[in-house]
Amino acid sequence: MTTEMTSNQKDQSPLLEGRGVSKYFGGLAALHNVDFAIYPGEIMGLIGPNGSGKTTLFDCLSRVQQINTGEIHFKGQEISKKKPFQVAHMGLARTFQVFRVYRKLTVLENMLLSRQWRNESIFRQLRPSHPDTDQRARELLEFLTLDHLTYEQAGNLSGGQQRLLEIGMALMPDPELILLDEAASGVNPVLINTIKDRILHLSNEQGKTFLLIEHNMEFIGDLCSRVFVLNFGEKLAEGTPEDVMTNEDVIEAYFGS
Amino acid sequence: MGRKILDLIRAIIFNRWVLAAIVVLLFLMPSLFYAREWCQELDAFTSPLQDSVCTYLIEEKPVTNAVLLNFTQLFILIILASNWNLTGGFTGYIDFGHAVFFGLGGFATALLMGSSRWEDWPALFSDWSFWPAMLGAGIVAAIFALLIGSFTLRLKGPYFSIAMLGTLVATREIVRASSNISGGGLGLSLPVYLNRPMFYYLSLVMLLFVVNFVRWIRSTEFGSSLVAIREDEVGAEMRGINTTLNKITVFCISAFLTGLVGGMWAYMNTFLDADIAFNQNRTIDMVMMTMLGGLGTVAGPVIGSTILYWLRDVLWANFLLFHQIFEGILLIIIVLFVPEGIMGLLDKDSSGTSLNRIVKGWFKKEPEEHPRTS
Amino acid sequence: MDFSDLLIQTLINGILIGGLYGVMTLGFSVIWGVMGVINLAHGEFLMLGAYMAWVLNKQQGWEPFLTLLVILPVMFLLGYVIQIVLINRIIEKPHLIALLVTYGLAIVMASTVKLIYTANPRITTTQFSGYWEFDFGGFVLPVTKTLVLIAALLMMFGLYFFLNRTRFGKSIRAAAQNKEAARMVGIEINKVYAATFGICIALTGAAGMLLSPLGSIHPFMGAAWTLKAFAITAMAGLGNIPGALLGGMMLGLVENLLATFVPTVGSSVGIISSFALLVIVLVTRPQGLFGGLKAPQEIR
């Protein structure tokens, strides 16, 4: 293990931990025997060439995909048998590589719908959104510089704005772990810096934990304390961004030999 | 210019005073019917006013049983379309078999009111009066929706639509085949009760309730979560919405209301068999009227049903043989050319100005720019 | 007849009718596979073919099997025109649009036929009737049904050969797999679609002729047949010809077994069993039994 953990991290138990996670599509191994651990408060990068299983891993974590073998523990609980909404209730939020905003609803409605849905009965939902929820949604929109679009239909937003909205929707339930799938792709440089700022702010001020898939190495280098590399569904390397980017296996996987 | 006219239409339709006036008129309409009955019982007219009014009422018959029946049928169609809109429009689960709940409600009412032809039919579920029987119809439909929905609602898109079409066709065959309960080809006869004004008021009250109910649902978080399911079900579930629970709930609510209407319709019709209770055309009506008005809007089914019913009544009554062909063609035209429906046309680029302001604008030299209000 | 004899005879009947179900499904499943359009008017095209056979049989005195010579080209033309006028507009649209437009088409067709020929049930009469008896065990093969099976197998083989061996068939399959790529290599996609629709409708009309001597036909028979086609397609996978044959035979067997051994279900058995099969298959194996069913695009 090349990782240099801070003493803080060694003492803590991991927030999210996977042991021997495998996922097969037919005969194709999208993930093979992957182990990983993410500690509270860190920003971890997940990189790898196209088709290396990054998004599949996210899908397995947010329970859209069933894993074939292995265990995933989140906050000490086994989650690989839970439903997607139950994992969300536990405090795991994510964004998507392909936008998943509710296109026909307004930006504000999108945010309100992403609130923390505790396991409440239908009757609790039979009322308009709580003023506190509304307040929080508006604050977050302001934080993400989307407040001028509050009443716009989400489908009319530009790609970068939809990215920001997705991040806002992921932040809305005040999750402990946030999975960001290519949060910087298709976003103009100014917005990238905004996103970067916001992530750092959330990590430093509020102690949120992030796991990000990214192709933009600069983005990774600026944000992440640790990087995890997948290739053909297997763990290739793990360590600080500098270590990983000079790792020969990684260079070979990206650029070929 | 066209935009301005559409805005005016929109403002008139959504003006609360206009709506209130329509509702009051609808409530008052049967009084003409009663007034005529009262006139007919009089031996002699005592005043010139009474004379002229009664002569008009008796000669011209402005409100007859037939008129009340027509309106009742229109109200029923609006209620059905609004119910269908809950699953089809808001939740995005296009149900091609919604008439199954209507039919089940009808049969439940008939059986509970004691029209079973089977000697062994349990006495406990027999000879109920109409109101509990209608409630029972709703409950039967909701339970059936729970059973069938927990399977079919797992299916997505067209698979759900076809599975529900299959449910309708299969239920019709099963009901027809179980002839000792349903009467088979003979059908069932309900106790005869021909009080048109009663059914008129019942359906009007139900109409007002259902439309306001749908409007209220849409304003709640539950309602928004339904639209979220329509827009992106997987995303909604990953963001913490229990989509399965919510869509089954709305399916059952919609089925319950449809079952109630079915029960009322059966009592009004005094006769039913499998073919008329589970009539496929009823589903087509629901889909077409909602599409014409605007899928997933509260006002859409009301507007669509009214227009379509009027078209049917006024225009196609003259082409009785061709009316089904016309309807097929109209469905194609609606879907191809106004997929967003009338509400879509009215709402697109709408300034959302209220009628009040539009009228004020006419009397001012320079109309103000008004911000979007809705 | 004792129980095992009855069982074997039922199985024979199920397999015989299964060929018809298979060929009846092909049009539906190929259109869905190539164009992504679920044709709810499928049963009505079948009904149209059956009525053409009936008209030629009763009014002109033709042998029903000979009417195929007329039905195939006429239905091809009809399909070609309908594709260009109507279906082409809905290919790229969400599924709901296609479902509703073809539903409207179904209403128009059914009520037009009802207007012209009334709703009375009809049947064609063929000279090839009666039974062929076997020497062993005394089982019988109904001649008409056997001929229907043979014709159905021939048509299925013809389509299979066409799709896999001819140049045009290959371009259809290319268009089904990747529309853009097919366009790029110079395939005229609209012509391919129109011809595919025409061929599928021709096949469907021919299947309608095949069923016309077996059971009564009437203008509103369509929905039940669409449902059957959908159930078989769900089992077989899109555009899978051997799968359609297997699925059709399975449905035929289930139907015949139910009709023979469960009393009182009577004529409704077909719809009930195909619905049960449909729901079971869709819920348990959404990818189909014998192959991949494409995941439907989400309704937007």
Coordinates of N, CA and C in Angstrom, one line a residue, chain B residues 14 100 104 120 257:
Chain B
F14 N -59.1 30.5 -16.5 CA -58.6 30.4 -15.1 C -59.0 31.5 -14.2
V100 N -60.9 -1.3 -16.6 CA -61.1 -2.5 -15.8 C -61.6 -2.1 -14.5
L104 N -65.1 -3.2 -12.9 CA -65.2 -3.9 -11.6 C -66.1 -3.2 -10.6
D120 N -76.2 -19.1 -4.3 CA -75.2 -19.2 -3.2 C -74.5 -17.9 -2.9
L257 N -61.2 5.9 -7.2 CA -62.1 6.9 -7.7 C -62.9 6.4 -9.0

